[in-house]
GROMACS .gro file of N, CA and C in nm:
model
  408
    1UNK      N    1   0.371  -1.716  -0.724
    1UNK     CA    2   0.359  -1.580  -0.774
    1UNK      C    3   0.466  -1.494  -0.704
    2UNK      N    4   0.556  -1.410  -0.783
    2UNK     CA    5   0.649  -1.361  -0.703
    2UNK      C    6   0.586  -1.209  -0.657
    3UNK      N    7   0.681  -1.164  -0.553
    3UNK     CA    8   0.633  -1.003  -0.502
    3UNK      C    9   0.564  -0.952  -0.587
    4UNK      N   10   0.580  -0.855  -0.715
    4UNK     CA   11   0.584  -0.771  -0.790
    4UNK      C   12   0.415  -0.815  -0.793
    5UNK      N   13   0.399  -0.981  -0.922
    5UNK     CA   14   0.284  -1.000  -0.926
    5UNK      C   15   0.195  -0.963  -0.840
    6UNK      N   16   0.219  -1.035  -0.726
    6UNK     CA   17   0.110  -1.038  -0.594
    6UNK      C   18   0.075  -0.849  -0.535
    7UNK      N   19   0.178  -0.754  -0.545
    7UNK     CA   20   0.157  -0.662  -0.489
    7UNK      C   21   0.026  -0.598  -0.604
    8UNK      N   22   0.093  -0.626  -0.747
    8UNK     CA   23  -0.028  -0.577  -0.863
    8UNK      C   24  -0.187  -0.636  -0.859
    9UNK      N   25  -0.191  -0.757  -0.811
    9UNK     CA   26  -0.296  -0.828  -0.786
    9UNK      C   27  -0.362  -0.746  -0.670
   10UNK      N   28  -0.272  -0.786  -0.581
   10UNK     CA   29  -0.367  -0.667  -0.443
   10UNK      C   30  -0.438  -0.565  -0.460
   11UNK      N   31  -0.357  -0.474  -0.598
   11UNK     CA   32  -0.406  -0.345  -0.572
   11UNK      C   33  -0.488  -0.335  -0.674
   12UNK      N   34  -0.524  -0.404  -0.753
   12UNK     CA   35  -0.636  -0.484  -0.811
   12UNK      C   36  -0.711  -0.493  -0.754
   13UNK      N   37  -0.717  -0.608  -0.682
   13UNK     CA   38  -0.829  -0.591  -0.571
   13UNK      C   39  -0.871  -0.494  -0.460
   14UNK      N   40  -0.765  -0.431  -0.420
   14UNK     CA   41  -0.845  -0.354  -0.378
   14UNK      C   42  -0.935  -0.205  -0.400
   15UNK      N   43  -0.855  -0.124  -0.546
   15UNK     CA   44  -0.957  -0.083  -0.607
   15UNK      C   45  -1.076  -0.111  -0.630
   16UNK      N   46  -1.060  -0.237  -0.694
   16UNK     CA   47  -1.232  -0.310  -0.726
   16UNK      C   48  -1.300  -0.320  -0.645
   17UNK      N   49  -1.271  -0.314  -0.522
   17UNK     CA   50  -1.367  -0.344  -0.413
   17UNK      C   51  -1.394  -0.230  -0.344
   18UNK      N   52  -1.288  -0.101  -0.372
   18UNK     CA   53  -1.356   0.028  -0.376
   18UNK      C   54  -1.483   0.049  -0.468
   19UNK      N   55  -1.413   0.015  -0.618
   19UNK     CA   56  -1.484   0.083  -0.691
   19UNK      C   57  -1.673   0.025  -0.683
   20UNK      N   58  -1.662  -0.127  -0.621
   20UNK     CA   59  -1.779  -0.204  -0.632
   20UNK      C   60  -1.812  -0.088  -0.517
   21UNK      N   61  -1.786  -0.145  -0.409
   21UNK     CA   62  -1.885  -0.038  -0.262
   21UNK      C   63  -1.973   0.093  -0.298
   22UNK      N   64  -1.861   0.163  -0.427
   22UNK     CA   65  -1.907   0.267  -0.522
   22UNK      C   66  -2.056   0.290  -0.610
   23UNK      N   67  -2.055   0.107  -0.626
   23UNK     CA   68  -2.155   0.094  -0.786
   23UNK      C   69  -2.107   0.130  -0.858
   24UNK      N   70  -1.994   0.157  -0.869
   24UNK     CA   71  -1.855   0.204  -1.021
   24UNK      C   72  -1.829   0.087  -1.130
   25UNK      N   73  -1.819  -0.029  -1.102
   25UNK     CA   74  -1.713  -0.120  -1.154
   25UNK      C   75  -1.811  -0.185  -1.251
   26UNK      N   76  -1.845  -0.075  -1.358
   26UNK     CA   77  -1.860  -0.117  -1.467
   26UNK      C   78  -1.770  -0.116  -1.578
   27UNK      N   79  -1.783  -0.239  -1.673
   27UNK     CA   80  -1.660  -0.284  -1.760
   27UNK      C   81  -1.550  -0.177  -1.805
   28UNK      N   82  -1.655  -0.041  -1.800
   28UNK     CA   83  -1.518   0.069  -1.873
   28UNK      C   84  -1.456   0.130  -1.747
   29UNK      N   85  -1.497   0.130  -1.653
   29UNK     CA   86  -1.441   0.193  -1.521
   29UNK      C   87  -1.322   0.050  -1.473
   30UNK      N   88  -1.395  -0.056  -1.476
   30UNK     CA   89  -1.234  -0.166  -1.460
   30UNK      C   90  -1.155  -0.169  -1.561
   31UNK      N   91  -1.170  -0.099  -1.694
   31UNK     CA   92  -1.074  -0.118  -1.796
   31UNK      C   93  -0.970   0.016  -1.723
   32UNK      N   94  -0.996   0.077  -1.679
   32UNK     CA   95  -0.867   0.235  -1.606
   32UNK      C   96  -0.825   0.145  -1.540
   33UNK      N   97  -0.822   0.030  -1.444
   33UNK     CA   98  -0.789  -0.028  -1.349
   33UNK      C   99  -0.701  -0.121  -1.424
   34UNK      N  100  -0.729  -0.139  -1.489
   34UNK     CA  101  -0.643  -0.270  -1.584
   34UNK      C  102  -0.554  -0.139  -1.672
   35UNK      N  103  -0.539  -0.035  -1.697
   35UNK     CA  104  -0.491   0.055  -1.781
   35UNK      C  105  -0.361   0.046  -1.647
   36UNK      N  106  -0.464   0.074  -1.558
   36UNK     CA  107  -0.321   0.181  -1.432
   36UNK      C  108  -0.241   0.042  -1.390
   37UNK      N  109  -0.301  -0.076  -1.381
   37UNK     CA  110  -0.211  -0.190  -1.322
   37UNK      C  111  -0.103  -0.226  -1.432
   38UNK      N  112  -0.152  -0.203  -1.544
   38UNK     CA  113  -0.048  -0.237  -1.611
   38UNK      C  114   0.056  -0.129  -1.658
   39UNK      N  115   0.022  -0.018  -1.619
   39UNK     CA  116   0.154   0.081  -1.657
   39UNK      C  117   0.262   0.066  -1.527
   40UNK      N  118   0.142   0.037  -1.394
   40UNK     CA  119   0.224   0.062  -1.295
   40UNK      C  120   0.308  -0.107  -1.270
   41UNK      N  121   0.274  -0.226  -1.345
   41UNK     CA  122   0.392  -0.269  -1.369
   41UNK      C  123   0.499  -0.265  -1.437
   42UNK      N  124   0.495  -0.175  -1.524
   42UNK     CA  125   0.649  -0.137  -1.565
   42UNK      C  126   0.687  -0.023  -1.467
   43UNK      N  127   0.655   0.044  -1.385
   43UNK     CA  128   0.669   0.142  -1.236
   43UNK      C  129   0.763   0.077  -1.163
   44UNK      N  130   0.730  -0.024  -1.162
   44UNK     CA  131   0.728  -0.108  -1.016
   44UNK      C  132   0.882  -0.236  -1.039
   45UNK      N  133   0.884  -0.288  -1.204
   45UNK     CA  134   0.967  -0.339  -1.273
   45UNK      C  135   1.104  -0.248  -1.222
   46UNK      N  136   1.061  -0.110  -1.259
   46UNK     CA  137   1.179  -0.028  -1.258
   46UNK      C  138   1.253   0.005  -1.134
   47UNK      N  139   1.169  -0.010  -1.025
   47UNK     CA  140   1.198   0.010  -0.886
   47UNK      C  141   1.071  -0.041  -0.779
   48UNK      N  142   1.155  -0.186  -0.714
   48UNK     CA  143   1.106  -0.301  -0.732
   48UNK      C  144   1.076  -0.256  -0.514
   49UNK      N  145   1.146  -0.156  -0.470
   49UNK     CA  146   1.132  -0.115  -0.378
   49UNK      C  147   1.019  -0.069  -0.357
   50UNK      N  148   0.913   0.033  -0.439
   50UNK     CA  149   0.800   0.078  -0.472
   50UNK      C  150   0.677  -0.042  -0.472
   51UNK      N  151   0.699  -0.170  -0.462
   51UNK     CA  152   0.634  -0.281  -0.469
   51UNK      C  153   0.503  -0.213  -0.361
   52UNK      N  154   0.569  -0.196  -0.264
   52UNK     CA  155   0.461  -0.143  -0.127
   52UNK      C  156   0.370  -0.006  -0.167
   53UNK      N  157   0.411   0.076  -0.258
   53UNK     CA  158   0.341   0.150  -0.285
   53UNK      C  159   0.198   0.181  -0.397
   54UNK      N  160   0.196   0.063  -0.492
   54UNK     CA  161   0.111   0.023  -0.585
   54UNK      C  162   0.007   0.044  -0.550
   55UNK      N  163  -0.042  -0.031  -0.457
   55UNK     CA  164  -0.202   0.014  -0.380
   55UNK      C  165  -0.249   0.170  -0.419
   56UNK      N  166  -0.207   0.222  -0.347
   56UNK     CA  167  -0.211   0.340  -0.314
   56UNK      C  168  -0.192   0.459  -0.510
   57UNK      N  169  -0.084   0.413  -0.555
   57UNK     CA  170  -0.096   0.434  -0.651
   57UNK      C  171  -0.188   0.419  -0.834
   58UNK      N  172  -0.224   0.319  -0.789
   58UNK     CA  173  -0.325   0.243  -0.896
   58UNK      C  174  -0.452   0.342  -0.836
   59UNK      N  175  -0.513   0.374  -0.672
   59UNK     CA  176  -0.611   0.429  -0.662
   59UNK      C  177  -0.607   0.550  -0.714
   60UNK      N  178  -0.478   0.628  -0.670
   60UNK     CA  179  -0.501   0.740  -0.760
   60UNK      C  180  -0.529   0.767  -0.928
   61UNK      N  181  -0.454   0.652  -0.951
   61UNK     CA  182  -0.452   0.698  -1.102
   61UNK      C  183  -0.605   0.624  -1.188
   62UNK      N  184  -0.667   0.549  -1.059
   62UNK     CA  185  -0.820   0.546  -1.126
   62UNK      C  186  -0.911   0.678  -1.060
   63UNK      N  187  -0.827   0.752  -0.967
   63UNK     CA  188  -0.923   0.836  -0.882
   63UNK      C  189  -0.894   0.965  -1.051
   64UNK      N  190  -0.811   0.974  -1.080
   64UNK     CA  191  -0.751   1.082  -1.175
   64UNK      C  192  -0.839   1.092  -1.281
   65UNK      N  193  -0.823   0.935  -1.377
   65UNK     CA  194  -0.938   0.906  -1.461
   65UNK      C  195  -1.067   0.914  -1.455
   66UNK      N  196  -1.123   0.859  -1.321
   66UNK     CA  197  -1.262   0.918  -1.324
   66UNK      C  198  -1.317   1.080  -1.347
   67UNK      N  199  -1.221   1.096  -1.264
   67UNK     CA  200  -1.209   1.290  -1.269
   67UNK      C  201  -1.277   1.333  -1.437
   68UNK      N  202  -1.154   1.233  -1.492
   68UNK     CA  203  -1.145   1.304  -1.630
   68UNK      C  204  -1.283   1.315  -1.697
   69UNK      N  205  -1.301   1.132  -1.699
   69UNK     CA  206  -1.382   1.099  -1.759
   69UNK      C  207  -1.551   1.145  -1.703
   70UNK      N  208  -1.576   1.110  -1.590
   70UNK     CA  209  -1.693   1.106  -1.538
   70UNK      C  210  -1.738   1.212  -1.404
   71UNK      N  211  -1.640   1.173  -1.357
   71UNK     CA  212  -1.677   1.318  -1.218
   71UNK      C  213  -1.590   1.261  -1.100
   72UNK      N  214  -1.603   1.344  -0.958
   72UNK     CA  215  -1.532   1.279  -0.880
   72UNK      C  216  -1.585   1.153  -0.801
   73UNK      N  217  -1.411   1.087  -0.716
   73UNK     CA  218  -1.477   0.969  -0.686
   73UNK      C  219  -1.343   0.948  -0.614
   74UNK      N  220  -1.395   0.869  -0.482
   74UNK     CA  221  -1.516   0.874  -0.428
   74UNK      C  222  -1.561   0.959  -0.353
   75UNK      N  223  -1.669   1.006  -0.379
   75UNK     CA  224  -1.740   1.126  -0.291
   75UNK      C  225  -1.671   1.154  -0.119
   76UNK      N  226  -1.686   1.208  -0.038
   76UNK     CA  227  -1.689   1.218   0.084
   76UNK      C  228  -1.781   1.203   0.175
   77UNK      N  229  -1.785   1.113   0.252
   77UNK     CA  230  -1.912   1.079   0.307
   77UNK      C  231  -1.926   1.157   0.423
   78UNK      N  232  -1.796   1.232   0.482
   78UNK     CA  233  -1.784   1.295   0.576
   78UNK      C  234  -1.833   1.433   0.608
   79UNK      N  235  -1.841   1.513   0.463
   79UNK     CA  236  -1.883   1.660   0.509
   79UNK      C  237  -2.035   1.633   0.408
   80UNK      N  238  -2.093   1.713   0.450
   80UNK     CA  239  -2.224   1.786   0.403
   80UNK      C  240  -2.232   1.761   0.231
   81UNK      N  241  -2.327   1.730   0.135
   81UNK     CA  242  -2.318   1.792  -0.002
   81UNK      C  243  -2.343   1.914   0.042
   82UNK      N  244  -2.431   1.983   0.078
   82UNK     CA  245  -2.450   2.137   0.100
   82UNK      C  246  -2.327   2.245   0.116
   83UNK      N  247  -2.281   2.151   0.113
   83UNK     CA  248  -2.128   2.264   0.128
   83UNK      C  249  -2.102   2.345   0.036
   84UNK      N  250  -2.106   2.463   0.081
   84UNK     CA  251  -2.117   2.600  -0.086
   84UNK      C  252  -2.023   2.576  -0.196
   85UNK      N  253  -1.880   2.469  -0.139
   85UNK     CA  254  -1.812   2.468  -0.233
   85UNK      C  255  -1.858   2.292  -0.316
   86UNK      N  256  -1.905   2.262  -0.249
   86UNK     CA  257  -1.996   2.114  -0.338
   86UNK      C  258  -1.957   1.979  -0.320
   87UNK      N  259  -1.989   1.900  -0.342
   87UNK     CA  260  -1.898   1.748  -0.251
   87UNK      C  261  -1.765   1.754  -0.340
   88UNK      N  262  -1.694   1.694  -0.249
   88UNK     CA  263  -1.549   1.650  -0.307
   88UNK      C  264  -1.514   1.527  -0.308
   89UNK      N  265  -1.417   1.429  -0.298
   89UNK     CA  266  -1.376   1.357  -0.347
   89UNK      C  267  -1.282   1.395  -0.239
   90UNK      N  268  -1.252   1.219  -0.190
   90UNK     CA  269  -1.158   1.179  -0.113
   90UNK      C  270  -1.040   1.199  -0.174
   91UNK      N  271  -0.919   1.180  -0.062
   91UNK     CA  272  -0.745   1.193  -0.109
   91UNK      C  273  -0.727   1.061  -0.034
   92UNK      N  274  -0.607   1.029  -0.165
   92UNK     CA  275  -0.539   0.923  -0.081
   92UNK      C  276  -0.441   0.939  -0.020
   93UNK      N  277  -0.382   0.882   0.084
   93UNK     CA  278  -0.277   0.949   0.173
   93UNK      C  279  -0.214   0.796   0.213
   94UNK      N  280  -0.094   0.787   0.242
   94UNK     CA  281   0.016   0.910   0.169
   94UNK      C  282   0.004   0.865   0.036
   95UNK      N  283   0.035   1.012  -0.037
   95UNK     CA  284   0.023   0.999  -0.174
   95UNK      C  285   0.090   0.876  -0.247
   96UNK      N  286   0.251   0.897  -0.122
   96UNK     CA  287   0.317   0.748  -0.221
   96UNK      C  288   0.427   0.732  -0.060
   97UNK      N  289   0.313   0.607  -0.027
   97UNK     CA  290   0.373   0.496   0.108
   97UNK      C  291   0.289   0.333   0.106
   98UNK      N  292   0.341   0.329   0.185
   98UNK     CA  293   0.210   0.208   0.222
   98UNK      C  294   0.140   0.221   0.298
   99UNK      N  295   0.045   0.130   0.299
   99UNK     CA  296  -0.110   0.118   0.344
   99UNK      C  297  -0.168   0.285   0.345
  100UNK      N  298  -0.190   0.292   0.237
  100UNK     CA  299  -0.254   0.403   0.195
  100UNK      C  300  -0.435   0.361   0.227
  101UNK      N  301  -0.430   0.497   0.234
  101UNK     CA  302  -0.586   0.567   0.335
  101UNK      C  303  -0.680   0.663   0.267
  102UNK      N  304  -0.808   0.674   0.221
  102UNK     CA  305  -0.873   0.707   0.181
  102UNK      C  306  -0.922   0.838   0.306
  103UNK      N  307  -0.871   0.968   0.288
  103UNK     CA  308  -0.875   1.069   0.405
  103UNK      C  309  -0.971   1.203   0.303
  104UNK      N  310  -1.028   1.223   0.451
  104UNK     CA  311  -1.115   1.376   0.434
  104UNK      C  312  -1.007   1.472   0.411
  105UNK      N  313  -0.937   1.534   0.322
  105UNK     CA  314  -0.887   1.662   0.322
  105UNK      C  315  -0.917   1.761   0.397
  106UNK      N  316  -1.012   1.780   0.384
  106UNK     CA  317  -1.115   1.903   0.451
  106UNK      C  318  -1.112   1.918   0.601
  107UNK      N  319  -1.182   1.753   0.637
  107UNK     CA  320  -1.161   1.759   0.732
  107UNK      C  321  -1.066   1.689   0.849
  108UNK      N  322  -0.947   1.625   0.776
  108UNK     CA  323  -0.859   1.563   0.832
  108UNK      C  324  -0.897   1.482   0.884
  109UNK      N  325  -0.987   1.367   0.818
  109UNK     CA  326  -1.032   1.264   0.874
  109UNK      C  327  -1.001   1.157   0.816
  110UNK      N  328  -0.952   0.990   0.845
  110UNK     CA  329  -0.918   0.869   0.779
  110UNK      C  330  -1.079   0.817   0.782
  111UNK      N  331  -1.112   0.800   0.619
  111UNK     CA  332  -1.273   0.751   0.627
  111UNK      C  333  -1.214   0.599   0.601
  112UNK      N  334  -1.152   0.539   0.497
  112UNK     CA  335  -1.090   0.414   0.524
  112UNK      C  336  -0.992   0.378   0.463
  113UNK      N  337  -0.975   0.223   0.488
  113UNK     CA  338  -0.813   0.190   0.438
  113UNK      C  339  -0.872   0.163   0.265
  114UNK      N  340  -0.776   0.202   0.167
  114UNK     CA  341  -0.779   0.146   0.040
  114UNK      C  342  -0.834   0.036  -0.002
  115UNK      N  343  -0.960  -0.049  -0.039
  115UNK     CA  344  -1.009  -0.145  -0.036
  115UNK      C  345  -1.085  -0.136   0.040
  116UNK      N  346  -1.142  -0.090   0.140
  116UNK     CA  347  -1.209  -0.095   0.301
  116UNK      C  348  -1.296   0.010   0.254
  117UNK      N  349  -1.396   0.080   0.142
  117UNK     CA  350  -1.488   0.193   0.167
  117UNK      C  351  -1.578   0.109   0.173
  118UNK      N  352  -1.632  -0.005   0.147
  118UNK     CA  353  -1.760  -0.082   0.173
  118UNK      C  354  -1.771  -0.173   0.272
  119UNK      N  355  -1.611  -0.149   0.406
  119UNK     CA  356  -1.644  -0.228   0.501
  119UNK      C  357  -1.767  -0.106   0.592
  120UNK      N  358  -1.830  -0.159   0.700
  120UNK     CA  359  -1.915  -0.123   0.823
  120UNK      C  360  -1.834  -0.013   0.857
  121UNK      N  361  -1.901   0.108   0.878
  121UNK     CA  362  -1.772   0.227   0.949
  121UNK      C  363  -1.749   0.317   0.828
  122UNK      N  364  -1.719   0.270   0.718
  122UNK     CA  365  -1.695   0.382   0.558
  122UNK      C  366  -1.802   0.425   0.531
  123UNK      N  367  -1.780   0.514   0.456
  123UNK     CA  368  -1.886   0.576   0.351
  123UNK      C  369  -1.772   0.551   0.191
  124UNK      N  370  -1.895   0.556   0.084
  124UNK     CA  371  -1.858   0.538  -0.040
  124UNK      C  372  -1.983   0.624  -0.135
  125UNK      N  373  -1.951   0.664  -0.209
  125UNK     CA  374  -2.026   0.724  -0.317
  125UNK      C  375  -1.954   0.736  -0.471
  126UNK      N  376  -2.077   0.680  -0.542
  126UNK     CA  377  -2.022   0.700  -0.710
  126UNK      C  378  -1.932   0.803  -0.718
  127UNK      N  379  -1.903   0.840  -0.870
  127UNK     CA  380  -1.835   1.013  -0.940
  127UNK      C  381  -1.956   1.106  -0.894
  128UNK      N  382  -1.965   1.208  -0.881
  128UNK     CA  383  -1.983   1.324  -0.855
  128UNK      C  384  -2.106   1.313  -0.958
  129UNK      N  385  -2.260   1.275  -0.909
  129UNK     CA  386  -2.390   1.281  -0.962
  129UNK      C  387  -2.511   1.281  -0.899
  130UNK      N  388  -2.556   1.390  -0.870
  130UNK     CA  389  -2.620   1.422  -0.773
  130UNK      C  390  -2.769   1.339  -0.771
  131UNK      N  391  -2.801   1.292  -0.896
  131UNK     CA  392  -2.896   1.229  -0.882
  131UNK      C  393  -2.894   1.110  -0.853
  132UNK      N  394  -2.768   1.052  -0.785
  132UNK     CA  395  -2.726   0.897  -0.756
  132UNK      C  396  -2.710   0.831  -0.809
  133UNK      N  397  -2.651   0.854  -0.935
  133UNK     CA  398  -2.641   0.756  -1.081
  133UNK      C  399  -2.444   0.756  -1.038
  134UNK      N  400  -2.408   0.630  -1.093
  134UNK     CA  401  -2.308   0.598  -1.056
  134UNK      C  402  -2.229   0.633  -1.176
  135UNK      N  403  -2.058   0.613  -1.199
  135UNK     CA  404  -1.963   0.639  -1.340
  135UNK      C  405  -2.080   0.573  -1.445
  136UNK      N  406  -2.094   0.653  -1.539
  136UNK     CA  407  -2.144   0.557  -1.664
  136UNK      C  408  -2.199   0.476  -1.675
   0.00000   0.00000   0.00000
């Protein structure tokens, strides 16, 4: 499998294993994942330097879609829901580097590495549903 493949595969996996920790990764929530891997191999085709950045990019652009579609994701496990302004939704950082990080905005905190919200130490939460019902 050359670079390109293997970097798309990774970030494959490691969405999915966000999105599972989530309770997300139902068939239409991995179809954005299969949407974003495959646009972002023609991304990546085009500038083959960017290989390292895919990870990081595929999360956003399923973090974007959920937005659209369903609510935010993944929650913040770090501040309060009570917060007057309401839970938010992690950032990925850096927006576009490697080994991108799932960070508190708010509170300038690294909750985990990309793939890593369902290791020991993370927090993870569905889209934005207060009654604990996960995307769709």
């Amino acid at each position: 499998m050359d670079d390109l493949e293997q970097a798309l595969h990774t970030a494959r996996a490691l969405v999915l294993a966000d999105l599972a920790a989530g309770d997300v990764a139902r068939a239409e929530v991995v179809s954005l994942v299969e949407e974003s891997v495959s646009h972002r191999r023609w991304w990546v085709e085009q500038w083959p330097e960017g290989a390292a950045y895919v990870a990081g990019l595929v999360a956003q652009d399923v973090q974007d879609a959920l937005l659209e579609r369903y609510g935010r994701w993944p929650l913040c496990p770090v501040c309060a829901e009570d917060r007057p302004d309401g839970p938010h939704a992690l950032e990925v950082e850096p927006e576009l580097g490697p080994d991108p990080h799932w960070v508190c905005g708010k509170a300038g905190v690294v909750v985990a590495a990309v793939g890593s919200l369902g290791s020991p130490g993370s927090g993870s939460r569905g889209p934005d549903s207060r009654g604990g019902q996960g995307a769709a």
